[in-house]
Amino acid sequence: MNQDAAPSIPDPPSADAVRAAAAALAPMRWWTSPRFSGLEHVPRSGRVLLVGNHTVFGLVDVPLMVLGIHEATGRWARGLGDHAHFRIPGWRDLLQTFGTVPGTRAHCAALMAADQPVLVFPGGGREVMKRKDEAYRLLWKERVGFARLAIEHRCPVVPFAAVGAEEAYDILVDGDHPLRAVGRALARRVDGRGDMVFPIARGLGPTPVPKPERFYFAFGPPIATTGLARRKDRQAAAGHLRDEVRGEVERLIAQQRAVQAADPGRRLSGRILGRG
C-alpha cells in the first residue's frame, strides 16, 4: 500500500446498485451454489479488516462473497483495488460505483476511520496470477501493511478463506512458461514487474466459462489488535499479527477443502440430483 495524501472515498453502493448486482450475479450464484460459514464473526457495525486469500483470476468469486456478506450483515465490504484497475475507463467507474477504492494506505485508513468493513488481499495481484503449482498458496511474502494499519487504528481482523474457484479452471500455460515471455516483458514495462501475467486457462470444456464447482467461504473469529497497539516494537507487532492472520487463513482453507471433498453437492450434477 502506498501513501496517498488526500483520498477520495466513494459511498457504498446504493440500494438500487445492490439490487442490480444481485440480479446480474444470479446466474453465477445458481452455477456455483456458494456456501458460507462463520458469518456471525463479521461485526455488524464498526471498523473491521476482512483478510484472506485470492483465487485464480480474482474476480470469479469475490463478487459473490461480497454480496453474501451484505445479505447476512447489511454491510458492504469495501474492496482495495490494484492501481491498474483504475487506469481502465468504464471499469474504473464500475468499481467506484460498488465502493472500491485504490489500495493505498491512505484510502484504507480513511475507510477504517469511517468505521467501514474493508476487504484486503495481502497477496495482491500476484496471488491472482496463479502458476500451475500455486492453488491455495498464500503469496503474501513479508508484507505487513495491513497489519500495521489494523494495529494503528485498533481495528479487529476477521480472517477468511475462499475455496472452489481454483478447481473451476485448469491452468494450461502459466506466467512462467516460455510462451508468456512477451507478456512478462509488457508487464515489466507497465509496472516494473515481470511476474504479473495472467495464466491461460480453460473452464468448462475448452471455454472460459468456469466449471460449476461449488464455492465455499469461511470466516474465522475476529483477531483483536488493541493489545498489540501497546507494544513498543511496532514492526515486530505487525509481523506477529500478519503471521497469526496468515495461519488462520491457511487453517480455514484446509478446513473448507475438507468440506469440499466430502460434499456430494460440490458439482452441479450432484446438486441437480438433490445430493447437496
PDB file of C-alpha atoms in Angstrom:
ATOM      1  CA  MET A   1       0.000   0.000   0.000  1.00  0.00           C
ATOM      2  CA  ASN A   2       1.351   3.415  -0.922  1.00  0.00           C
ATOM      3  CA  GLN A   3       0.777   6.664   0.874  1.00  0.00           C
ATOM      4  CA  ASP A   4      -1.881   8.926  -0.611  1.00  0.00           C
ATOM      5  CA  ALA A   5      -2.296  12.493   0.653  1.00  0.00           C
ATOM      6  CA  ALA A   6      -5.962  13.217   0.077  1.00  0.00           C
ATOM      7  CA  PRO A   7      -8.004  10.127  -0.706  1.00  0.00           C
ATOM      8  CA  SER A   8     -11.488  10.406  -2.122  1.00  0.00           C
ATOM      9  CA  ILE A   9     -13.742   7.763  -0.609  1.00  0.00           C
ATOM     10  CA  PRO A  10     -16.853   6.869  -2.640  1.00  0.00           C
ATOM     11  CA  ASP A  11     -20.010   5.967  -0.785  1.00  0.00           C
ATOM     12  CA  PRO A  12     -21.058   2.322  -0.518  1.00  0.00           C
ATOM     13  CA  PRO A  13     -23.301   1.252  -3.404  1.00  0.00           C
ATOM     14  CA  SER A  14     -26.879   2.438  -3.380  1.00  0.00           C
ATOM     15  CA  ALA A  15     -29.772   0.050  -2.757  1.00  0.00           C
ATOM     16  CA  ASP A  16     -30.549   0.149  -6.475  1.00  0.00           C
ATOM     17  CA  ALA A  17     -26.953  -0.758  -7.330  1.00  0.00           C
ATOM     18  CA  VAL A  18     -27.015  -3.666  -4.877  1.00  0.00           C
ATOM     19  CA  ARG A  19     -30.259  -4.968  -6.404  1.00  0.00           C
ATOM     20  CA  ALA A  20     -28.742  -4.673  -9.864  1.00  0.00           C
ATOM     21  CA  ALA A  21     -25.641  -6.562  -8.709  1.00  0.00           C
ATOM     22  CA  ALA A  22     -27.755  -9.325  -7.183  1.00  0.00           C
ATOM     23  CA  ALA A  23     -29.706  -9.687 -10.427  1.00  0.00           C
ATOM     24  CA  ALA A  24     -26.535  -9.734 -12.526  1.00  0.00           C
ATOM     25  CA  LEU A  25     -24.925 -12.329 -10.269  1.00  0.00           C
ATOM     26  CA  ALA A  26     -27.988 -14.607 -10.055  1.00  0.00           C
ATOM     27  CA  PRO A  27     -26.830 -16.943 -12.861  1.00  0.00           C
ATOM     28  CA  MET A  28     -23.369 -17.275 -11.292  1.00  0.00           C
ATOM     29  CA  ARG A  29     -24.911 -17.949  -7.891  1.00  0.00           C
ATOM     30  CA  TRP A  30     -27.021 -20.727  -9.381  1.00  0.00           C
ATOM     31  CA  TRP A  31     -23.972 -22.096 -11.241  1.00  0.00           C
ATOM     32  CA  THR A  32     -21.723 -22.202  -8.137  1.00  0.00           C
ATOM     33  CA  SER A  33     -24.267 -22.540  -5.286  1.00  0.00           C
ATOM     34  CA  PRO A  34     -21.980 -20.833  -2.741  1.00  0.00           C
ATOM     35  CA  ARG A  35     -21.946 -21.842   0.912  1.00  0.00           C
ATOM     36  CA  PHE A  36     -20.957 -19.569   3.779  1.00  0.00           C
ATOM     37  CA  SER A  37     -19.831 -20.410   7.281  1.00  0.00           C
ATOM     38  CA  GLY A  38     -18.774 -18.172  10.147  1.00  0.00           C
ATOM     39  CA  LEU A  39     -20.614 -15.053   9.009  1.00  0.00           C
ATOM     40  CA  GLU A  40     -21.544 -14.486  12.655  1.00  0.00           C
ATOM     41  CA  HIS A  41     -17.908 -13.443  13.121  1.00  0.00           C
ATOM     42  CA  VAL A  42     -18.305 -10.421  10.830  1.00  0.00           C
ATOM     43  CA  PRO A  43     -19.168  -7.422  13.062  1.00  0.00           C
ATOM     44  CA  ARG A  44     -22.478  -5.740  12.303  1.00  0.00           C
ATOM     45  CA  SER A  45     -21.016  -2.319  12.996  1.00  0.00           C
ATOM     46  CA  GLY A  46     -17.650  -0.628  13.421  1.00  0.00           C
ATOM     47  CA  ARG A  47     -14.391  -0.916  11.563  1.00  0.00           C
ATOM     48  CA  VAL A  48     -13.048  -4.307  10.556  1.00  0.00           C
ATOM     49  CA  LEU A  49     -10.490  -5.711   8.141  1.00  0.00           C
ATOM     50  CA  LEU A  50     -11.561  -8.851   6.294  1.00  0.00           C
ATOM     51  CA  VAL A  51      -8.303 -10.522   5.258  1.00  0.00           C
ATOM     52  CA  GLY A  52      -7.971 -13.637   3.129  1.00  0.00           C
ATOM     53  CA  ASN A  53      -6.808 -15.431   0.004  1.00  0.00           C
ATOM     54  CA  HIS A  54      -7.188 -14.529  -3.640  1.00  0.00           C
ATOM     55  CA  THR A  55      -8.097 -17.319  -6.036  1.00  0.00           C
ATOM     56  CA  VAL A  56      -7.158 -17.597  -9.696  1.00  0.00           C
ATOM     57  CA  PHE A  57      -8.320 -14.575 -11.746  1.00  0.00           C
ATOM     58  CA  GLY A  58      -9.554 -12.884  -8.544  1.00  0.00           C
ATOM     59  CA  LEU A  59     -12.939 -11.673  -9.750  1.00  0.00           C
ATOM     60  CA  VAL A  60     -14.650 -15.042 -10.221  1.00  0.00           C
ATOM     61  CA  ASP A  61     -15.742 -15.488  -6.601  1.00  0.00           C
ATOM     62  CA  VAL A  62     -15.172 -12.156  -4.837  1.00  0.00           C
ATOM     63  CA  PRO A  63     -18.450 -10.517  -6.005  1.00  0.00           C
ATOM     64  CA  LEU A  64     -20.436 -13.489  -4.692  1.00  0.00           C
ATOM     65  CA  MET A  65     -18.655 -13.285  -1.356  1.00  0.00           C
ATOM     66  CA  VAL A  66     -19.270  -9.543  -1.001  1.00  0.00           C
ATOM     67  CA  LEU A  67     -22.951  -9.977  -1.862  1.00  0.00           C
ATOM     68  CA  GLY A  68     -23.277 -12.835   0.651  1.00  0.00           C
ATOM     69  CA  ILE A  69     -21.720 -10.713   3.399  1.00  0.00           C
ATOM     70  CA  HIS A  70     -24.138  -7.902   2.592  1.00  0.00           C
ATOM     71  CA  GLU A  71     -27.187 -10.150   2.691  1.00  0.00           C
ATOM     72  CA  ALA A  72     -26.148 -11.598   6.062  1.00  0.00           C
ATOM     73  CA  THR A  73     -24.965  -8.421   7.779  1.00  0.00           C
ATOM     74  CA  GLY A  74     -26.362  -5.444   5.877  1.00  0.00           C
ATOM     75  CA  ARG A  75     -22.783  -4.245   5.322  1.00  0.00           C
ATOM     76  CA  TRP A  76     -20.881  -3.796   2.081  1.00  0.00           C
ATOM     77  CA  ALA A  77     -17.233  -4.861   2.249  1.00  0.00           C
ATOM     78  CA  ARG A  78     -15.125  -2.133   0.670  1.00  0.00           C
ATOM     79  CA  GLY A  79     -12.501  -3.529  -1.666  1.00  0.00           C
ATOM     80  CA  LEU A  80      -8.979  -2.185  -2.112  1.00  0.00           C
ATOM     81  CA  GLY A  81      -8.231  -2.360  -5.827  1.00  0.00           C
ATOM     82  CA  ASP A  82      -4.864  -2.615  -7.561  1.00  0.00           C
ATOM     83  CA  HIS A  83      -3.868   0.682  -9.184  1.00  0.00           C
ATOM     84  CA  ALA A  84      -4.034  -0.953 -12.640  1.00  0.00           C
ATOM     85  CA  HIS A  85      -7.824  -1.313 -12.314  1.00  0.00           C
ATOM     86  CA  PHE A  86      -8.249   2.427 -12.016  1.00  0.00           C
ATOM     87  CA  ARG A  87      -6.467   3.078 -15.313  1.00  0.00           C
ATOM     88  CA  ILE A  88      -9.262   1.458 -17.312  1.00  0.00           C
ATOM     89  CA  PRO A  89     -12.163   3.792 -18.224  1.00  0.00           C
ATOM     90  CA  GLY A  90     -15.563   2.253 -17.624  1.00  0.00           C
ATOM     91  CA  TRP A  91     -14.182  -0.489 -15.418  1.00  0.00           C
ATOM     92  CA  ARG A  92     -12.874   2.160 -13.030  1.00  0.00           C
ATOM     93  CA  ASP A  93     -16.337   3.729 -12.879  1.00  0.00           C
ATOM     94  CA  LEU A  94     -17.959   0.359 -12.164  1.00  0.00           C
ATOM     95  CA  LEU A  95     -15.545  -0.330  -9.307  1.00  0.00           C
ATOM     96  CA  GLN A  96     -16.236   3.056  -7.768  1.00  0.00           C
ATOM     97  CA  THR A  97     -19.992   2.514  -8.072  1.00  0.00           C
ATOM     98  CA  PHE A  98     -19.564  -0.510  -5.846  1.00  0.00           C
ATOM     99  CA  GLY A  99     -17.368   1.294  -3.326  1.00  0.00           C
ATOM    100  CA  THR A 100     -13.936   0.014  -4.335  1.00  0.00           C
ATOM    101  CA  VAL A 101     -11.007   2.355  -3.674  1.00  0.00           C
ATOM    102  CA  PRO A 102      -7.336   2.310  -4.726  1.00  0.00           C
ATOM    103  CA  GLY A 103      -5.267   0.059  -2.490  1.00  0.00           C
ATOM    104  CA  THR A 104      -3.248   2.726  -0.712  1.00  0.00           C
ATOM    105  CA  ARG A 105      -2.523   3.194   2.980  1.00  0.00           C
ATOM    106  CA  ALA A 106      -4.409   6.480   2.982  1.00  0.00           C
ATOM    107  CA  HIS A 107      -7.558   5.031   1.404  1.00  0.00           C
ATOM    108  CA  CYS A 108      -7.548   2.071   3.769  1.00  0.00           C
ATOM    109  CA  ALA A 109      -7.022   4.338   6.775  1.00  0.00           C
ATOM    110  CA  ALA A 110      -9.869   6.615   5.654  1.00  0.00           C
ATOM    111  CA  LEU A 111     -12.250   3.658   5.375  1.00  0.00           C
ATOM    112  CA  MET A 112     -11.299   2.435   8.841  1.00  0.00           C
ATOM    113  CA  ALA A 113     -11.722   5.933  10.259  1.00  0.00           C
ATOM    114  CA  ALA A 114     -15.240   5.870   8.781  1.00  0.00           C
ATOM    115  CA  ASP A 115     -15.910   2.509  10.517  1.00  0.00           C
ATOM    116  CA  GLN A 116     -16.251   0.670   7.220  1.00  0.00           C
ATOM    117  CA  PRO A 117     -15.583  -3.063   6.628  1.00  0.00           C
ATOM    118  CA  VAL A 118     -12.501  -3.295   4.415  1.00  0.00           C
ATOM    119  CA  LEU A 119     -11.655  -6.270   2.201  1.00  0.00           C
ATOM    120  CA  VAL A 120      -7.908  -6.962   1.976  1.00  0.00           C
ATOM    121  CA  PHE A 121      -5.938  -9.500  -0.060  1.00  0.00           C
ATOM    122  CA  PRO A 122      -2.305  -9.247   1.101  1.00  0.00           C
ATOM    123  CA  GLY A 123      -1.233 -11.398  -1.868  1.00  0.00           C
ATOM    124  CA  GLY A 124      -2.383  -8.623  -4.191  1.00  0.00           C
ATOM    125  CA  GLY A 125      -2.358  -9.030  -7.946  1.00  0.00           C
ATOM    126  CA  ARG A 126       0.379 -11.650  -7.909  1.00  0.00           C
ATOM    127  CA  GLU A 127      -1.869 -14.041  -5.986  1.00  0.00           C
ATOM    128  CA  VAL A 128      -4.392 -13.733  -8.824  1.00  0.00           C
ATOM    129  CA  MET A 129      -1.788 -14.642 -11.478  1.00  0.00           C
ATOM    130  CA  LYS A 130      -1.629 -18.280 -10.413  1.00  0.00           C
ATOM    131  CA  ARG A 131       1.051 -20.679 -11.581  1.00  0.00           C
ATOM    132  CA  LYS A 132       0.220 -24.347 -12.014  1.00  0.00           C
ATOM    133  CA  ASP A 133       1.524 -25.331  -8.570  1.00  0.00           C
ATOM    134  CA  GLU A 134       0.097 -22.380  -6.625  1.00  0.00           C
ATOM    135  CA  ALA A 135      -3.521 -23.338  -5.928  1.00  0.00           C
ATOM    136  CA  TYR A 136      -4.457 -22.069  -2.451  1.00  0.00           C
ATOM    137  CA  ARG A 137      -0.925 -20.882  -1.704  1.00  0.00           C
ATOM    138  CA  LEU A 138      -0.725 -17.539   0.094  1.00  0.00           C
ATOM    139  CA  LEU A 139       1.755 -15.333  -1.742  1.00  0.00           C
ATOM    140  CA  TRP A 140       1.977 -12.676   0.952  1.00  0.00           C
ATOM    141  CA  LYS A 141       5.778 -12.525   1.111  1.00  0.00           C
ATOM    142  CA  GLU A 142       6.673 -10.462   4.181  1.00  0.00           C
ATOM    143  CA  ARG A 143       4.041  -7.761   3.698  1.00  0.00           C
ATOM    144  CA  VAL A 144       2.836  -6.169   6.929  1.00  0.00           C
ATOM    145  CA  GLY A 145       0.994  -3.097   5.596  1.00  0.00           C
ATOM    146  CA  PHE A 146      -2.482  -4.328   6.518  1.00  0.00           C
ATOM    147  CA  ALA A 147      -1.234  -5.401   9.956  1.00  0.00           C
ATOM    148  CA  ARG A 148       0.353  -2.026  10.681  1.00  0.00           C
ATOM    149  CA  LEU A 149      -2.850  -0.201   9.788  1.00  0.00           C
ATOM    150  CA  ALA A 150      -5.002  -2.585  11.806  1.00  0.00           C
ATOM    151  CA  ILE A 151      -2.829  -2.055  14.876  1.00  0.00           C
ATOM    152  CA  GLU A 152      -2.598   1.706  14.388  1.00  0.00           C
ATOM    153  CA  HIS A 153      -6.400   2.021  14.163  1.00  0.00           C
ATOM    154  CA  ARG A 154      -7.106  -0.720  16.741  1.00  0.00           C
ATOM    155  CA  CYS A 155      -9.110  -2.461  14.057  1.00  0.00           C
ATOM    156  CA  PRO A 156     -10.081  -6.127  14.504  1.00  0.00           C
ATOM    157  CA  VAL A 157      -9.109  -8.531  11.739  1.00  0.00           C
ATOM    158  CA  VAL A 158     -11.504 -11.237  10.537  1.00  0.00           C
ATOM    159  CA  PRO A 159      -9.625 -13.914   8.551  1.00  0.00           C
ATOM    160  CA  PHE A 160     -11.466 -15.634   5.727  1.00  0.00           C
ATOM    161  CA  ALA A 161     -10.936 -18.365   3.156  1.00  0.00           C
ATOM    162  CA  ALA A 162     -12.352 -18.767  -0.352  1.00  0.00           C
ATOM    163  CA  VAL A 163     -12.361 -22.278  -1.853  1.00  0.00           C
ATOM    164  CA  GLY A 164     -13.747 -23.614  -5.114  1.00  0.00           C
ATOM    165  CA  ALA A 165     -12.625 -21.183  -7.804  1.00  0.00           C
ATOM    166  CA  GLU A 166      -9.226 -22.872  -8.094  1.00  0.00           C
ATOM    167  CA  GLU A 167     -10.987 -26.063  -9.245  1.00  0.00           C
ATOM    168  CA  ALA A 168     -13.202 -24.144 -11.675  1.00  0.00           C
ATOM    169  CA  TYR A 169     -10.277 -23.630 -14.063  1.00  0.00           C
ATOM    170  CA  ASP A 170      -7.441 -25.733 -15.447  1.00  0.00           C
ATOM    171  CA  ILE A 171      -4.296 -23.689 -15.999  1.00  0.00           C
ATOM    172  CA  LEU A 172      -2.796 -24.601 -19.379  1.00  0.00           C
ATOM    173  CA  VAL A 173       0.026 -22.066 -19.622  1.00  0.00           C
ATOM    174  CA  ASP A 174       1.124 -20.009 -16.634  1.00  0.00           C
ATOM    175  CA  GLY A 175       3.122 -16.819 -16.404  1.00  0.00           C
ATOM    176  CA  ASP A 176       6.465 -18.614 -16.107  1.00  0.00           C
ATOM    177  CA  HIS A 177       6.079 -20.513 -19.388  1.00  0.00           C
ATOM    178  CA  PRO A 178       8.393 -19.525 -22.278  1.00  0.00           C
ATOM    179  CA  LEU A 179       5.306 -18.769 -24.377  1.00  0.00           C
ATOM    180  CA  ARG A 180       4.485 -15.914 -21.989  1.00  0.00           C
ATOM    181  CA  ALA A 181       7.802 -14.114 -22.489  1.00  0.00           C
ATOM    182  CA  VAL A 182       6.120 -11.281 -24.386  1.00  0.00           C
ATOM    183  CA  GLY A 183       3.541 -10.904 -21.605  1.00  0.00           C
ATOM    184  CA  ARG A 184       6.280 -10.722 -18.985  1.00  0.00           C
ATOM    185  CA  ALA A 185       8.107  -8.054 -21.000  1.00  0.00           C
ATOM    186  CA  LEU A 186       4.922  -5.989 -21.296  1.00  0.00           C
ATOM    187  CA  ALA A 187       4.247  -6.375 -17.574  1.00  0.00           C
ATOM    188  CA  ARG A 188       7.736  -5.080 -16.765  1.00  0.00           C
ATOM    189  CA  ARG A 189       7.131  -2.050 -18.972  1.00  0.00           C
ATOM    190  CA  VAL A 190       3.788  -1.278 -17.324  1.00  0.00           C
ATOM    191  CA  ASP A 191       4.693  -1.583 -13.647  1.00  0.00           C
ATOM    192  CA  GLY A 192       8.247  -2.888 -13.470  1.00  0.00           C
ATOM    193  CA  ARG A 193       7.130  -6.405 -12.510  1.00  0.00           C
ATOM    194  CA  GLY A 194       7.521  -9.309 -14.893  1.00  0.00           C
ATOM    195  CA  ASP A 195       5.536 -11.748 -12.780  1.00  0.00           C
ATOM    196  CA  MET A 196       2.156 -10.045 -13.240  1.00  0.00           C
ATOM    197  CA  VAL A 197       0.974 -12.204 -16.145  1.00  0.00           C
ATOM    198  CA  PHE A 198      -2.416 -13.888 -16.249  1.00  0.00           C
ATOM    199  CA  PRO A 199      -2.371 -17.636 -16.880  1.00  0.00           C
ATOM    200  CA  ILE A 200      -4.016 -19.120 -19.934  1.00  0.00           C
ATOM    201  CA  ALA A 201      -6.717 -21.409 -18.577  1.00  0.00           C
ATOM    202  CA  ARG A 202      -9.882 -23.206 -19.565  1.00  0.00           C
ATOM    203  CA  GLY A 203     -13.019 -23.797 -17.602  1.00  0.00           C
ATOM    204  CA  LEU A 204     -15.955 -25.876 -18.819  1.00  0.00           C
ATOM    205  CA  GLY A 205     -14.565 -27.851 -21.744  1.00  0.00           C
ATOM    206  CA  PRO A 206     -12.497 -25.540 -23.960  1.00  0.00           C
ATOM    207  CA  THR A 207     -14.441 -22.438 -22.888  1.00  0.00           C
ATOM    208  CA  PRO A 208     -13.614 -19.643 -20.404  1.00  0.00           C
ATOM    209  CA  VAL A 209     -16.849 -20.390 -18.518  1.00  0.00           C
ATOM    210  CA  PRO A 210     -15.876 -21.636 -15.049  1.00  0.00           C
ATOM    211  CA  LYS A 211     -16.710 -25.245 -14.273  1.00  0.00           C
ATOM    212  CA  PRO A 212     -19.775 -25.411 -11.988  1.00  0.00           C
ATOM    213  CA  GLU A 213     -17.801 -26.096  -8.841  1.00  0.00           C
ATOM    214  CA  ARG A 214     -19.431 -25.020  -5.587  1.00  0.00           C
ATOM    215  CA  PHE A 215     -17.777 -22.046  -3.863  1.00  0.00           C
ATOM    216  CA  TYR A 216     -17.102 -22.132  -0.116  1.00  0.00           C
ATOM    217  CA  PHE A 217     -16.460 -19.056   2.035  1.00  0.00           C
ATOM    218  CA  ALA A 218     -15.474 -19.322   5.697  1.00  0.00           C
ATOM    219  CA  PHE A 219     -14.853 -16.560   8.241  1.00  0.00           C
ATOM    220  CA  GLY A 220     -12.915 -17.005  11.461  1.00  0.00           C
ATOM    221  CA  PRO A 221     -13.283 -15.280  14.849  1.00  0.00           C
ATOM    222  CA  PRO A 222     -12.039 -11.671  14.956  1.00  0.00           C
ATOM    223  CA  ILE A 223      -8.425 -11.164  15.988  1.00  0.00           C
ATOM    224  CA  ALA A 224      -8.106  -8.201  18.350  1.00  0.00           C
ATOM    225  CA  THR A 225      -5.305  -5.674  17.835  1.00  0.00           C
ATOM    226  CA  THR A 226      -5.671  -3.453  20.923  1.00  0.00           C
ATOM    227  CA  GLY A 227      -3.004  -5.315  22.893  1.00  0.00           C
ATOM    228  CA  LEU A 228      -0.553  -5.175  20.001  1.00  0.00           C
ATOM    229  CA  ALA A 229      -1.018  -1.398  19.788  1.00  0.00           C
ATOM    230  CA  ARG A 230       0.626  -1.101  23.218  1.00  0.00           C
ATOM    231  CA  ARG A 231       3.812  -2.865  22.139  1.00  0.00           C
ATOM    232  CA  LYS A 232       6.849  -0.650  21.626  1.00  0.00           C
ATOM    233  CA  ASP A 233       8.288  -2.609  18.708  1.00  0.00           C
ATOM    234  CA  ARG A 234       5.709  -1.834  16.025  1.00  0.00           C
ATOM    235  CA  GLN A 235       7.449  -3.842  13.314  1.00  0.00           C
ATOM    236  CA  ALA A 236       7.518  -6.952  15.485  1.00  0.00           C
ATOM    237  CA  ALA A 237       3.879  -6.417  16.471  1.00  0.00           C
ATOM    238  CA  ALA A 238       2.859  -6.116  12.800  1.00  0.00           C
ATOM    239  CA  GLY A 239       4.810  -9.230  11.904  1.00  0.00           C
ATOM    240  CA  HIS A 240       3.168 -11.139  14.746  1.00  0.00           C
ATOM    241  CA  LEU A 241      -0.313 -10.098  13.583  1.00  0.00           C
ATOM    242  CA  ARG A 242       0.427 -10.926   9.947  1.00  0.00           C
ATOM    243  CA  ASP A 243       1.648 -14.399  10.888  1.00  0.00           C
ATOM    244  CA  GLU A 244      -1.374 -15.025  13.125  1.00  0.00           C
ATOM    245  CA  VAL A 245      -3.781 -13.979  10.388  1.00  0.00           C
ATOM    246  CA  ARG A 246      -1.920 -15.993   7.758  1.00  0.00           C
ATOM    247  CA  GLY A 247      -2.058 -19.077   9.961  1.00  0.00           C
ATOM    248  CA  GLU A 248      -5.812 -18.659  10.447  1.00  0.00           C
ATOM    249  CA  VAL A 249      -6.420 -18.188   6.717  1.00  0.00           C
ATOM    250  CA  GLU A 250      -4.421 -21.337   5.980  1.00  0.00           C
ATOM    251  CA  ARG A 251      -6.393 -23.229   8.626  1.00  0.00           C
ATOM    252  CA  LEU A 252      -9.698 -22.070   7.130  1.00  0.00           C
ATOM    253  CA  ILE A 253      -8.597 -23.022   3.622  1.00  0.00           C
ATOM    254  CA  ALA A 254      -7.692 -26.531   4.800  1.00  0.00           C
ATOM    255  CA  GLN A 255     -10.995 -26.793   6.666  1.00  0.00           C
ATOM    256  CA  GLN A 256     -13.055 -25.759   3.639  1.00  0.00           C
ATOM    257  CA  ARG A 257     -11.134 -28.040   1.290  1.00  0.00           C
ATOM    258  CA  ALA A 258     -12.075 -30.911   3.592  1.00  0.00           C
ATOM    259  CA  VAL A 259     -15.705 -29.760   3.480  1.00  0.00           C
ATOM    260  CA  GLN A 260     -15.446 -29.552  -0.302  1.00  0.00           C
ATOM    261  CA  ALA A 261     -14.015 -33.080  -0.589  1.00  0.00           C
ATOM    262  CA  ALA A 262     -16.896 -34.536   1.458  1.00  0.00           C
ATOM    263  CA  ASP A 263     -19.681 -32.520  -0.200  1.00  0.00           C
ATOM    264  CA  PRO A 264     -21.896 -34.617  -2.532  1.00  0.00           C
ATOM    265  CA  GLY A 265     -23.225 -31.343  -3.970  1.00  0.00           C
ATOM    266  CA  ARG A 266     -19.815 -29.977  -4.826  1.00  0.00           C
ATOM    267  CA  ARG A 267     -20.513 -30.344  -8.542  1.00  0.00           C
ATOM    268  CA  LEU A 268     -23.604 -29.301 -10.466  1.00  0.00           C
ATOM    269  CA  SER A 269     -24.568 -32.892 -11.249  1.00  0.00           C
ATOM    270  CA  GLY A 270     -24.802 -33.715  -7.565  1.00  0.00           C
ATOM    271  CA  ARG A 271     -26.850 -30.611  -6.838  1.00  0.00           C
ATOM    272  CA  ILE A 272     -29.284 -31.349  -9.685  1.00  0.00           C
ATOM    273  CA  LEU A 273     -29.747 -34.835  -8.290  1.00  0.00           C
ATOM    274  CA  GLY A 274     -30.523 -33.325  -4.879  1.00  0.00           C
ATOM    275  CA  ARG A 275     -27.409 -34.620  -3.135  1.00  0.00           C
ATOM    276  CA  GLY A 276     -26.460 -31.329  -1.555  1.00  0.00           C
TER     277      GLY A 276
END
